[in-house]
Coordinates of C-alpha atoms and ligand atoms in Angstrom, one line a residue:
Chain A
X2 CA -51.8 -55.7 -14.9
X3 CA -52.3 -52.9 -17.3
X4 CA -53.7 -49.4 -17.9
X5 CA -56.8 -50.0 -19.9
X6 CA -59.8 -48.5 -21.5
X7 CA -62.8 -50.8 -21.8
X8 CA -65.5 -49.8 -24.3
X9 CA -64.9 -46.1 -23.6
X10 CA -66.9 -43.3 -25.2
X11 CA -66.0 -39.7 -24.6
X12 CA -68.0 -36.6 -25.5
X13 CA -66.7 -33.0 -25.7
X14 CA -69.2 -30.2 -26.1
X15 CA -72.0 -32.8 -26.4
X16 CA -70.3 -34.2 -29.5
X17 CA -69.1 -37.8 -29.4
X18 CA -65.3 -37.8 -30.0
X19 CA -64.3 -41.3 -29.0
X20 CA -66.7 -44.2 -29.4
X21 CA -66.5 -47.7 -27.9
X22 CA -62.7 -47.7 -27.7
X23 CA -60.9 -50.6 -26.1
X24 CA -57.2 -50.5 -25.5
X25 CA -54.8 -52.0 -23.0
X26 CA -51.3 -50.7 -22.3
X27 CA -49.3 -53.7 -21.1
X28 CA -46.0 -53.5 -19.4
X29 CA -42.7 -54.5 -20.9
X30 CA -43.1 -52.8 -24.3
X31 CA -44.5 -49.8 -26.1
X32 CA -47.9 -49.4 -27.6
X33 CA -48.4 -47.0 -30.5
X34 CA -51.6 -45.0 -31.0
X35 CA -51.8 -43.9 -34.6
X36 CA -54.4 -42.4 -36.9
X37 CA -55.3 -39.3 -38.9
X38 CA -55.6 -35.8 -37.5
X39 CA -58.7 -35.5 -35.4
X40 CA -59.2 -39.2 -35.0
X41 CA -59.4 -38.9 -31.2
X42 CA -56.0 -40.0 -30.2
X43 CA -55.2 -37.2 -27.8
X44 CA -58.7 -37.4 -26.3
X45 CA -58.4 -41.1 -25.6
X46 CA -54.9 -40.5 -24.1
X47 CA -56.4 -37.9 -21.8
X48 CA -59.1 -40.3 -20.7
X49 CA -56.4 -42.9 -19.9
X50 CA -54.5 -40.2 -18.0
X51 CA -57.6 -39.7 -15.8
X52 CA -58.1 -36.1 -17.1
X53 CA -61.2 -36.5 -19.1
X54 CA -64.3 -38.2 -17.7
X55 CA -65.8 -40.9 -19.9
X56 CA -69.5 -41.0 -20.8
X57 CA -69.6 -44.8 -20.9
X58 CA -67.1 -47.6 -20.4
X59 CA -64.3 -47.6 -17.9
X60 CA -60.6 -46.7 -17.6
X61 CA -58.8 -48.7 -15.0
X62 CA -55.2 -48.8 -13.8
X63 CA -54.2 -52.3 -12.7
X64 CA -57.8 -53.1 -12.1
X65 CA -58.8 -49.9 -10.2
X66 CA -61.0 -47.3 -11.9
X67 CA -58.9 -44.1 -12.5
X68 CA -61.9 -42.0 -11.6
X69 CA -61.6 -43.2 -8.0
X70 CA -57.9 -42.4 -7.7
X71 CA -56.6 -39.0 -6.4
X72 CA -54.4 -36.8 -8.5
X73 CA -51.5 -37.8 -6.1
X74 CA -52.1 -41.5 -6.4
X75 CA -52.3 -41.2 -10.2
X76 CA -49.2 -39.1 -10.4
X77 CA -47.1 -41.8 -8.6
X78 CA -48.3 -44.4 -11.1
X79 CA -48.3 -42.6 -14.5
X80 CA -46.8 -39.6 -16.2
X81 CA -48.1 -37.8 -19.2
X82 CA -46.4 -35.7 -21.9
X83 CA -49.0 -33.5 -23.6
X84 CA -49.1 -32.7 -27.3
X85 CA -48.5 -29.0 -26.8
X86 CA -47.7 -26.8 -23.8
X87 CA -46.4 -23.4 -23.2
X88 CA -45.0 -21.7 -20.1
X89 CA -45.6 -18.0 -19.5
X90 CA -43.0 -17.0 -17.0
X91 CA -39.2 -17.3 -17.3
X92 CA -38.4 -20.5 -15.5
X93 CA -35.0 -22.1 -16.0
X94 CA -34.8 -25.6 -17.5
X95 CA -33.5 -26.9 -14.2
X96 CA -36.6 -25.5 -12.4
X97 CA -38.9 -27.1 -15.0
X98 CA -37.3 -30.5 -14.4
X99 CA -37.7 -29.9 -10.7
X100 CA -41.5 -29.5 -11.3
X101 CA -41.5 -33.1 -12.6
X102 CA -41.3 -34.4 -9.1
X103 CA -44.6 -35.6 -7.7
X104 CA -46.0 -33.3 -5.0
X105 CA -45.0 -34.4 -1.6
X106 CA -42.0 -36.5 -2.7
X107 CA -38.9 -35.5 -0.9
X108 CA -36.6 -33.6 -3.2
X109 CA -33.0 -32.4 -2.8
X110 CA -31.6 -35.6 -1.6
X111 CA -28.9 -37.8 -3.1
X112 CA -31.4 -40.2 -4.8
X113 CA -33.3 -37.3 -6.3
X114 CA -30.1 -35.7 -7.7
X115 CA -28.8 -39.0 -9.1
X116 CA -32.1 -39.6 -10.9
X117 CA -32.2 -36.1 -12.3
X118 CA -28.7 -36.3 -13.6
X119 CA -29.4 -39.8 -15.1
X120 CA -32.4 -38.5 -17.0
X121 CA -30.6 -35.3 -18.0
X122 CA -27.8 -37.4 -19.5
X123 CA -30.1 -39.8 -21.2
X124 CA -32.1 -37.0 -22.8
X125 CA -28.9 -35.1 -23.7
X126 CA -30.1 -31.8 -22.2
X127 CA -27.2 -31.1 -19.8
X128 CA -26.1 -28.1 -21.8
X129 CA -29.6 -26.6 -21.5
X130 CA -30.0 -26.8 -17.7
X131 CA -29.0 -23.2 -16.9
X132 CA -31.0 -21.7 -19.8
X133 CA -34.4 -20.0 -19.6
X134 CA -37.0 -22.5 -20.9
X135 CA -38.7 -19.9 -23.1
X136 CA -35.5 -19.1 -25.0
X137 CA -35.1 -22.8 -26.1
X138 CA -36.0 -23.9 -29.6
X139 CA -39.2 -25.9 -30.1
X140 CA -37.3 -29.3 -30.2
X141 CA -35.2 -28.4 -27.2
X142 CA -38.3 -27.5 -25.3
X143 CA -39.9 -30.8 -26.3
X144 CA -36.8 -32.8 -25.1
X145 CA -37.0 -31.0 -21.7
X146 CA -40.7 -31.8 -21.4
X147 CA -40.0 -35.4 -22.3
X148 CA -37.3 -35.5 -19.6
X149 CA -39.6 -34.0 -17.0
X150 CA -42.2 -36.6 -17.9
X151 CA -39.7 -39.5 -17.5
X152 CA -38.3 -38.1 -14.3
X153 CA -41.8 -38.2 -12.7
X154 CA -41.7 -42.0 -12.8
X155 CA -38.0 -42.6 -13.0
X156 CA -36.9 -43.4 -9.4
X157 CA -36.5 -47.0 -8.4
X158 CA -40.0 -48.2 -7.6
X159 CA -40.6 -48.3 -3.8
X160 CA -43.6 -50.4 -4.5
X161 CA -43.8 -53.3 -7.0
X162 CA -46.5 -51.4 -8.9
X163 CA -46.2 -51.0 -12.6
X164 CA -45.8 -47.4 -13.9
X165 CA -47.2 -46.0 -17.1
X166 CA -46.0 -43.3 -19.4
X167 CA -48.4 -41.6 -21.9
X168 CA -46.6 -39.7 -24.6
X169 CA -48.6 -37.5 -27.0
X170 CA -46.5 -37.0 -30.1
X171 CA -43.3 -36.7 -28.2
X172 CA -41.2 -36.4 -31.3
X173 CA -43.2 -33.9 -33.4
X174 CA -40.6 -31.2 -33.2
X175 CA -37.5 -33.3 -33.1
X176 CA -34.8 -33.9 -35.7
X177 CA -34.4 -37.5 -36.8
X178 CA -31.5 -38.3 -34.5
X179 CA -33.3 -37.0 -31.4
X180 CA -36.5 -38.7 -32.6
X181 CA -34.7 -42.0 -32.4
X182 CA -33.1 -41.1 -29.1
X183 CA -36.5 -40.4 -27.5
X184 CA -38.1 -43.5 -28.8
X185 CA -35.2 -45.7 -27.8
X186 CA -35.2 -44.2 -24.3
X187 CA -39.0 -44.7 -24.1
X188 CA -38.7 -48.3 -25.2
X189 CA -35.8 -49.0 -22.8
X190 CA -38.0 -47.5 -20.0
X191 CA -40.8 -49.8 -21.0
X192 CA -38.5 -52.8 -20.8
X193 CA -37.9 -52.0 -17.1
X194 CA -41.4 -53.5 -16.8
X195 CA -43.4 -50.3 -17.3
X196 CA -46.1 -49.6 -19.8
X197 CA -45.6 -46.9 -22.4
X198 CA -48.2 -45.5 -24.8
X199 CA -47.0 -43.3 -27.6
X200 CA -49.1 -41.3 -30.1
X201 CA -47.1 -41.1 -33.4
X202 CA -47.8 -40.0 -36.9
X203 CA -44.7 -41.7 -38.4
X204 CA -45.9 -45.3 -39.0
X205 CA -42.3 -46.5 -39.8
X206 CA -41.2 -45.4 -36.3
X207 CA -44.3 -47.0 -34.8
X208 CA -43.6 -50.3 -36.5
X209 CA -39.9 -50.2 -35.5
X210 CA -40.3 -49.4 -31.8
X211 CA -43.6 -50.7 -30.8
X212 CA -44.8 -54.1 -29.8
X213 CA -48.4 -53.3 -30.4
X214 CA -50.1 -50.8 -32.7
X215 CA -53.6 -49.3 -32.3
X216 CA -55.1 -47.5 -35.2
X217 CA -57.9 -45.0 -34.6
X218 CA -60.2 -43.5 -37.2
X219 CA -63.1 -41.2 -36.6
X220 CA -63.2 -41.9 -32.9
X221 CA -63.1 -45.6 -33.2
X222 CA -60.3 -48.2 -32.7
X223 CA -60.2 -49.9 -36.1
X224 CA -57.2 -52.2 -35.6
X225 CA -55.2 -53.3 -32.7
X226 CA -52.3 -55.8 -32.7
X227 CA -48.9 -56.8 -33.9
X228 CA -47.4 -54.2 -36.4
X229 CA -47.0 -56.8 -39.1
X230 CA -50.7 -57.7 -38.9
X231 CA -52.1 -54.2 -38.4
X232 CA -50.2 -52.3 -41.0
X233 CA -51.6 -53.4 -44.3
X234 CA -52.1 -51.6 -47.6
X235 CA -55.9 -51.8 -47.6
X236 CA -56.6 -50.7 -44.1
X237 CA -54.1 -47.8 -44.1
X238 CA -55.1 -46.6 -47.6
X239 CA -58.7 -46.5 -46.4
X240 CA -58.0 -44.8 -43.0
X241 CA -55.8 -42.1 -44.5
X242 CA -57.7 -41.8 -47.8
X243 CA -54.3 -42.0 -49.5
X244 CA -52.5 -44.7 -51.5
X245 CA -50.2 -46.4 -49.0
X246 CA -47.9 -49.4 -49.4
X247 CA -46.4 -51.5 -46.7
X248 CA -43.3 -53.6 -47.5
X249 CA -40.8 -55.8 -45.7
X250 CA -37.4 -54.3 -46.2
X251 CA -34.9 -57.1 -46.5
X252 CA -31.7 -55.1 -45.8
X253 CA -33.2 -53.1 -42.9
X254 CA -35.1 -56.2 -41.7
X255 CA -38.2 -54.2 -40.8
X256 CA -41.5 -53.0 -42.2
X257 CA -41.5 -49.8 -44.2
X258 CA -44.5 -47.8 -45.0
X259 CA -44.6 -45.5 -48.1
X260 CA -47.3 -43.0 -48.8
Chain B
X15 CA -21.7 -23.2 -18.0
X16 CA -22.0 -25.8 -20.7
X17 CA -23.0 -29.2 -19.4
X18 CA -24.5 -30.3 -16.2
X19 CA -24.9 -34.0 -16.6
X20 CA -23.4 -35.0 -13.3
X21 CA -25.2 -34.6 -10.0
X22 CA -22.6 -32.3 -8.6
X23 CA -22.9 -29.7 -11.4
X24 CA -26.7 -30.0 -11.2
X25 CA -26.7 -29.4 -7.4
X26 CA -24.4 -26.4 -8.0
X27 CA -26.9 -24.9 -10.4
X28 CA -29.7 -25.2 -7.9
X29 CA -27.5 -23.8 -5.2
X30 CA -26.5 -20.7 -7.3
X31 CA -30.2 -20.0 -8.0
X32 CA -31.2 -20.3 -4.4
X33 CA -28.3 -18.2 -3.2
X34 CA -29.1 -15.4 -5.6
X35 CA -32.7 -15.4 -4.5
X36 CA -31.7 -15.3 -0.9
X37 CA -29.5 -12.3 -1.5
X38 CA -32.4 -10.4 -3.3
X39 CA -34.7 -11.2 -0.4
X40 CA -32.2 -10.0 2.2
X41 CA -31.8 -6.8 0.2
X42 CA -35.5 -6.3 -0.1
X43 CA -35.9 -6.7 3.7
X44 CA -33.2 -4.1 4.3
X45 CA -35.0 -1.7 1.9
X46 CA -38.2 -2.2 3.8
X47 CA -36.6 -1.6 7.1
X48 CA -35.0 1.6 5.8
X49 CA -38.2 2.9 4.3
X50 CA -40.1 2.2 7.5
X51 CA -37.6 4.0 9.6
X52 CA -37.7 7.0 7.2
X53 CA -41.5 7.0 7.2
X54 CA -41.7 6.9 11.0
X55 CA -39.2 9.7 11.4
X56 CA -40.6 12.1 8.7
X57 CA -43.7 14.2 8.8
X58 CA -45.3 17.5 10.0
X59 CA -43.6 17.0 13.3
X60 CA -40.0 15.8 12.8
X61 CA -38.9 13.4 15.4
X62 CA -36.0 11.0 16.1
X63 CA -37.1 7.5 16.7
X64 CA -34.8 6.8 19.7
X65 CA -35.6 10.1 21.3
X66 CA -39.3 9.7 21.0
X67 CA -39.3 6.3 22.6
X68 CA -37.4 7.6 25.7
X69 CA -39.9 7.8 28.5
X70 CA -39.8 11.4 29.7
X71 CA -42.6 13.9 30.0
X72 CA -41.2 16.4 27.4
X73 CA -41.4 13.8 24.7
X74 CA -44.9 12.7 25.4
X75 CA -46.3 14.5 22.4
X76 CA -43.6 13.1 20.1
X77 CA -44.2 9.6 21.4
X78 CA -47.9 9.9 20.9
X79 CA -47.4 11.0 17.3
X80 CA -45.1 8.1 16.7
X81 CA -47.1 5.4 18.4
X82 CA -50.7 6.5 17.8
X83 CA -50.6 8.3 14.5
X84 CA -47.5 7.3 12.4
X85 CA -47.1 3.7 13.4
X86 CA -50.6 2.5 12.6
X87 CA -50.4 4.4 9.3
X88 CA -47.0 2.9 8.3
X89 CA -48.1 -0.6 9.4
X90 CA -51.3 -0.3 7.4
X91 CA -49.4 0.9 4.3
X92 CA -46.9 -1.9 4.6
X93 CA -49.7 -4.5 5.1
X94 CA -51.8 -3.3 2.2
X95 CA -48.8 -3.0 0.0
X96 CA -47.7 -6.5 0.8
X97 CA -51.3 -7.8 0.3
X98 CA -51.7 -6.1 -3.1
X99 CA -48.3 -7.2 -4.4
X100 CA -48.6 -10.8 -3.2
X101 CA -52.2 -11.1 -4.5
X102 CA -51.0 -9.7 -7.8
X103 CA -48.2 -12.2 -8.0
X104 CA -50.6 -15.1 -7.1
X105 CA -53.3 -14.0 -9.5
X106 CA -50.7 -13.7 -12.3
X107 CA -49.6 -17.2 -11.5
X108 CA -53.1 -18.5 -11.3
X109 CA -54.2 -17.0 -14.6
X110 CA -50.8 -17.5 -16.1
X111 CA -50.9 -13.9 -17.2
X112 CA -48.3 -11.3 -16.3
X113 CA -50.7 -8.4 -16.6
X114 CA -53.1 -9.5 -13.9
X115 CA -53.4 -6.9 -11.2
X116 CA -56.1 -6.8 -8.6
X117 CA -56.9 -3.2 -9.5
X118 CA -56.8 -3.6 -13.3
X119 CA -58.9 -6.8 -13.5
X120 CA -61.6 -5.5 -11.2
X121 CA -61.0 -7.4 -8.0
X122 CA -60.3 -4.1 -6.0
X123 CA -63.5 -2.6 -7.6
X124 CA -65.5 -5.6 -6.4
X125 CA -64.1 -5.1 -2.9
X126 CA -64.9 -1.3 -3.2
X127 CA -68.5 -2.0 -4.2
X128 CA -68.9 -4.5 -1.3
X129 CA -67.5 -2.1 1.2
X130 CA -69.4 0.9 -0.1
X131 CA -72.7 -1.0 -0.1
X132 CA -72.1 -1.7 3.6
X133 CA -71.1 1.9 4.4
X134 CA -74.0 3.4 2.6
X135 CA -76.7 0.8 3.1
X136 CA -75.4 -0.8 6.3
X137 CA -77.1 1.8 8.5
X138 CA -80.4 0.3 7.6
X139 CA -79.4 -3.2 8.7
X140 CA -80.5 -4.2 12.1
X141 CA -77.1 -4.7 13.7
X142 CA -75.5 -2.9 16.5
X143 CA -72.9 -0.2 15.6
X144 CA -70.1 -2.3 17.2
X145 CA -70.3 -4.7 14.3
X146 CA -69.8 -2.1 11.6
X147 CA -66.0 -2.1 11.6
X148 CA -66.1 -5.8 10.8
X149 CA -69.0 -5.8 8.4
X150 CA -67.3 -3.3 6.0
X151 CA -64.2 -5.4 5.5
X152 CA -66.3 -8.6 5.4
X153 CA -68.4 -7.0 2.6
X154 CA -65.2 -5.9 0.8
X155 CA -63.8 -9.5 1.0
X156 CA -67.1 -10.8 -0.3
X157 CA -67.0 -8.4 -3.3
X158 CA -63.4 -9.3 -4.1
X159 CA -64.1 -13.0 -3.9
X160 CA -67.2 -12.6 -6.1
X161 CA -65.3 -10.8 -8.9
X162 CA -62.4 -13.3 -8.8
X163 CA -64.8 -16.2 -9.0
X164 CA -66.6 -14.5 -11.9
X165 CA -63.3 -14.0 -13.7
X166 CA -62.4 -17.5 -13.2
X167 CA -65.7 -18.9 -14.4
X168 CA -65.5 -16.6 -17.4
X169 CA -62.0 -17.8 -18.2
X170 CA -63.2 -21.4 -18.0
X171 CA -66.3 -21.0 -20.0
X172 CA -64.6 -19.2 -22.9
X173 CA -61.6 -21.4 -23.1
X174 CA -58.2 -19.8 -23.3
X175 CA -58.1 -16.6 -21.3
X176 CA -55.7 -14.5 -23.2
X177 CA -53.9 -11.5 -21.8
X178 CA -56.0 -9.2 -23.8
X179 CA -59.3 -10.8 -22.9
X180 CA -58.5 -10.6 -19.2
X181 CA -57.8 -6.8 -19.5
X182 CA -61.0 -6.3 -21.5
X183 CA -63.1 -8.1 -19.0
X184 CA -61.3 -6.0 -16.3
X185 CA -62.4 -2.9 -18.1
X186 CA -66.0 -4.1 -18.2
X187 CA -66.0 -5.0 -14.5
X188 CA -64.5 -1.7 -13.5
X189 CA -67.1 0.1 -15.6
X190 CA -69.9 -1.8 -13.9
X191 CA -68.3 -1.0 -10.5
X192 CA -68.3 2.7 -11.5
X193 CA -72.0 2.5 -12.1
X194 CA -72.6 0.9 -8.7
X195 CA -70.4 3.4 -7.0
X196 CA -72.1 6.3 -8.8
X197 CA -75.4 5.0 -7.5
X198 CA -74.1 4.8 -4.0
X199 CA -72.9 8.4 -4.3
X200 CA -76.4 9.4 -5.2
X201 CA -77.7 7.6 -2.2
X202 CA -75.2 8.8 0.4
X203 CA -75.4 11.8 2.6
X204 CA -72.8 14.5 2.8
X205 CA -70.4 13.0 5.3
X206 CA -70.6 9.6 3.6
X207 CA -69.9 11.3 0.3
X208 CA -66.7 12.9 1.5
X209 CA -65.2 9.7 2.9
X210 CA -66.4 8.0 -0.3
X211 CA -64.5 10.3 -2.7
X212 CA -61.3 10.3 -0.8
X213 CA -61.5 6.5 -0.4
X214 CA -62.0 5.9 -4.1
X215 CA -58.5 7.3 -4.7
X216 CA -56.9 5.3 -2.0
X217 CA -55.4 6.7 1.2
X218 CA -53.8 5.3 4.4
X219 CA -55.0 8.5 6.2
X220 CA -57.7 6.7 8.2
X221 CA -55.3 4.4 10.0
X222 CA -56.0 3.9 13.7
X223 CA -54.9 0.8 15.6
X224 CA -58.5 -0.5 16.0
X225 CA -59.0 -0.3 12.2
X226 CA -55.6 -1.6 11.4
X227 CA -55.4 -4.7 13.6
X228 CA -58.3 -6.7 12.0
X229 CA -57.0 -5.8 8.6
X230 CA -53.5 -6.9 9.5
X231 CA -54.9 -10.2 10.8
X232 CA -56.8 -11.0 7.6
X233 CA -53.9 -10.0 5.4
X234 CA -51.5 -12.1 7.4
X235 CA -53.7 -15.2 7.0
X236 CA -54.0 -14.5 3.2
X237 CA -50.2 -14.1 2.9
X238 CA -49.4 -17.3 4.8
X239 CA -51.9 -19.3 2.8
X240 CA -50.5 -18.0 -0.5
X241 CA -47.0 -18.7 0.5
X242 CA -48.0 -22.3 1.3
X243 CA -49.3 -22.7 -2.2
X244 CA -46.0 -21.5 -3.8
X245 CA -44.8 -24.8 -5.1
X246 CA -48.3 -25.7 -6.4
X247 CA -48.3 -22.4 -8.2
X248 CA -45.0 -23.3 -9.8
X249 CA -46.4 -26.6 -11.0
X250 CA -49.5 -24.8 -12.4
X251 CA -47.3 -23.0 -14.8
X252 CA -46.9 -26.2 -16.7
X253 CA -50.6 -25.9 -17.5
X254 CA -53.7 -27.0 -15.6
X255 CA -53.8 -30.5 -17.1
X256 CA -50.1 -31.0 -16.6
X257 CA -50.4 -29.9 -12.9
X258 CA -53.0 -32.6 -12.5
X259 CA -50.7 -35.1 -14.1
X260 CA -48.0 -34.2 -11.6
X261 CA -50.4 -34.8 -8.7
X262 CA -52.0 -31.4 -7.9
X263 CA -55.7 -31.3 -7.0
X264 CA -56.1 -28.3 -9.3
X265 CA -59.6 -27.2 -8.3
X266 CA -58.7 -27.1 -4.7
X267 CA -55.6 -25.1 -5.4
X268 CA -57.5 -22.6 -7.4
X269 CA -60.1 -22.1 -4.7
X270 CA -57.4 -21.7 -2.1
X271 CA -55.6 -19.1 -4.2
X272 CA -58.7 -17.1 -5.2
X273 CA -60.0 -17.0 -1.6
X274 CA -56.7 -16.0 0.0
X275 CA -55.8 -13.4 -2.6
X276 CA -59.3 -11.9 -2.6
X277 CA -59.4 -11.9 1.2
X278 CA -56.0 -10.1 1.4
X279 CA -57.1 -7.5 -1.2
X280 CA -60.6 -7.1 0.2
X281 CA -59.3 -6.4 3.7
X282 CA -56.9 -3.9 2.4
X283 CA -59.4 -2.1 0.2
X284 CA -61.8 -1.9 3.0
X285 CA -59.6 0.5 5.0
X286 CA -57.5 2.2 2.4
X287 CA -59.5 2.3 -0.8
X288 CA -58.4 1.4 -4.3
X289 CA -54.7 1.5 -5.1
X290 CA -53.9 0.2 -8.5
X291 CA -50.6 -0.9 -10.2
X292 CA -48.8 -2.1 -7.0
X293 CA -49.9 -5.7 -7.8
X294 CA -48.7 -5.3 -11.4
X295 CA -45.4 -3.5 -11.0
X296 CA -44.0 -5.3 -7.9
X297 CA -44.1 -9.0 -9.0
X298 CA -42.6 -8.0 -12.3
X299 CA -39.7 -6.3 -10.8
X300 CA -39.1 -9.2 -8.4
X301 CA -39.1 -11.6 -11.3
X302 CA -36.5 -9.5 -13.1
X303 CA -34.3 -9.6 -10.0
X304 CA -34.3 -13.3 -9.3
X305 CA -36.4 -15.4 -11.6
X306 CA -39.9 -16.9 -11.6
X307 CA -40.1 -19.4 -8.8
X308 CA -43.2 -18.6 -6.7
X309 CA -41.7 -19.1 -3.2
X310 CA -39.3 -16.4 -4.1
X311 CA -41.7 -14.2 -6.1
X312 CA -44.4 -14.2 -3.5
X313 CA -42.1 -13.4 -0.6
X314 CA -40.2 -10.8 -2.6
X315 CA -43.4 -9.2 -3.8
X316 CA -44.7 -8.9 -0.2
X317 CA -41.5 -7.2 0.9
X318 CA -41.2 -4.9 -2.1
X319 CA -44.9 -4.1 -2.2
X320 CA -44.8 -3.1 1.5
X321 CA -41.8 -0.8 0.8
X322 CA -43.4 0.7 -2.2
X323 CA -46.6 1.6 -0.4
X324 CA -44.9 2.9 2.7
X325 CA -42.7 5.1 0.4
X326 CA -45.6 6.2 -1.7
X327 CA -47.5 7.2 1.4
X328 CA -44.5 9.1 2.7
X329 CA -44.6 11.1 -0.6
X330 CA -48.3 11.5 -0.4
X331 CA -48.3 13.0 3.0
X332 CA -45.2 15.2 2.7
X333 CA -45.2 16.4 -0.9
X334 CA -47.8 19.2 -0.5
X335 CA -47.8 19.9 3.3
X336 CA -50.1 20.8 4.9
X337 CA -52.4 19.1 2.4
X338 CA -52.2 15.5 1.6
X339 CA -52.3 13.6 -1.8
X340 CA -54.3 10.4 -2.1
X341 CA -51.7 7.6 -2.2
X342 CA -53.4 6.1 -5.2
X343 CA -52.3 9.1 -7.1
X344 CA -48.7 8.5 -6.3
X345 CA -48.8 4.8 -7.1
X346 CA -50.6 5.4 -10.4
X347 CA -48.2 8.1 -11.4
X348 CA -45.4 5.5 -11.1
X349 CA -47.4 2.5 -12.2
X350 CA -49.1 3.8 -15.4
X351 CA -45.9 4.4 -17.4
X352 CA -44.6 1.1 -16.1
X353 CA -47.7 -0.5 -17.4
X354 CA -47.2 0.9 -20.8
X355 CA -43.6 -0.3 -20.9
X356 CA -44.8 -3.7 -19.8
X357 CA -47.5 -3.9 -22.5
X358 CA -44.8 -3.1 -25.1
X359 CA -42.6 -5.8 -23.6
X360 CA -45.0 -8.7 -23.0
X361 CA -45.8 -10.6 -26.2
X362 CA -49.6 -10.2 -26.5
X363 CA -51.0 -12.9 -28.7
Ligands
ATP26 N1 -62.4 -29.8 -25.9 C1 -63.0 -30.1 -27.1 N2 -64.2 -29.6 -27.4 C2 -64.7 -29.9 -28.6 N3 -64.1 -30.7 -29.5 C3 -62.9 -31.2 -29.2 C4 -62.3 -31.0 -28.0 N4 -61.1 -31.6 -28.0 C5 -61.0 -32.2 -29.2 N5 -62.1 -32.0 -29.9 C6 -62.4 -32.6 -31.3 O1 -62.3 -34.0 -31.1 C7 -61.6 -34.5 -32.3 C8 -60.5 -35.4 -31.8 O2 -59.5 -34.6 -31.3 P1 -58.1 -35.1 -30.8 O3 -57.3 -34.0 -30.2 O4 -58.3 -36.3 -29.9 O5 -57.5 -35.6 -32.1 P2 -56.1 -36.3 -32.4 O6 -56.3 -37.7 -32.9 O7 -55.2 -36.2 -31.3 O8 -55.5 -35.4 -33.6 P3 -54.1 -34.9 -34.0 O9 -53.4 -35.9 -34.7 O10 -54.3 -33.7 -34.8 O11 -53.4 -34.5 -32.7 C9 -61.3 -33.4 -33.2 O12 -62.2 -33.3 -34.2 C10 -61.4 -32.2 -32.3 O13 -61.8 -31.1 -33.0
MG27 MG1 -53.5 -35.1 -30.8

């Protein structure tokens, strides 16, 4: 049971962006997707989300091709936080969170309110709820979008189906405390037997929070596996074209990556 | 208000928002009722509503003025105002662009060209004259749909459709429409020309029940369909991709909104000509009063748009008695300065 891309190639504007990429998001832990700017991470994530069509290969959710699932079916099974988004009109934060509910789900009942307040508390955005979204700082907006994304798949599963969360650089505007908060929350969510994919640029965070790391480079998956195996000096220095050192930090008891 | 982490405080926030919106909607309904009563009672022949409805022979003339002349006109003004405003609100939501107005972006012009082509060229079609009252609105709707689809395809083809691009494309479409309309002027005979000119500036002066009722029906259908898309329009504000992530079939939604908005605008334009700015001004005011949720904005826009057009028509037909101003003149006199203010206020990228 997983959300997986098998030998997927994606073209945009007749240009190959992703080539022959294979990746599986298993439940119970987080998978990190890392790589330099323009490597194709967001593109692959959108294909996993069922947004982009693939030119070859297949994306499947628990064995069913995503291209055959309706928007509604997909929405009940996976949520997505995009890398960037903006909202034109002046909605309040409370309204934005309300939009996280899948179309057709009953809202405004006790269960719905309990789930919302739980997510709001976990994401520490209670003090923002009455504010206009557009007046929030970049990091505050990002936390609200993260909360909305979690809320979409938060409620106790009425089916036994696994749920998946795809996060495209969810911490890019956050201070270091909120960065940790978001990743802890995402990992805890994954441990409720969900699958979480997170695109990150910070390799230290990827190593610290993720069970599995996938490295992309020029549209291809060049490494995929356990952080300790995948993060090595030679490969990283090559992919990022920069001198990079990976060490085991005794006191912290985790891998650290220096550029 | 500082933190709303518990369910009770959250529910309270939602309750406050809904209560405020309900109050605004009640207020707007009262305004509409007042404006309608004023419009029915005022005119060349002053009359009192209650008196005129009393069934005695002396009042027959007053009653006929009220029921056969003023009522269809007020109903038409209200329906067209509601249609333009709700279509403006829906197109703004669809294009995620606060400056979209059916008049400014060329949708009304498209409807005008459609209707005109039927008025001027329709005579040569081999259909019986009884169909003409339906063919003109149908052609107007087709014109409005064609322009909206074109705008949409253009937006899609050239990526991000910024506020400025949309207005520029609107200028181009309106210019093209002017060319087409000029050509029709050249082709039309004298009587056609007179209706054509007056019609280009917008007027509710040609309201009779037989013309108003089909228009009303189409507008009503458009309004209902748009209201039903309200929540999806809200979700669309997150972005098209995001709306899909949340479970919206985005293409279907867009088709529904384009068709219903264009149908409402086209049906209105077919009988009352081009009236700009209503679709721009009204949704903006409604948002200022109670926020951006589309169920509220669409409903509020319909109510306020109806009031605005009924009031503007009242001014148009009483300001220079015995002559009459085109109502488009009145709405533009109000709308154009507002548009300038809005441009200054909206952050144009
Ligand atoms: N719609 C598109 N049309 C054409 N090219 C595209 C499109 N989307 C992405 N690309 C190109 O595909 C490549 C990969 O883009 P993608 O957004 O997947 O990169 P990324 O790995 O997410 O990068 P970043 O770390 O900067 O977010 C880039 O070179 C980009 O210019
Ligand atoms: Mg990216």
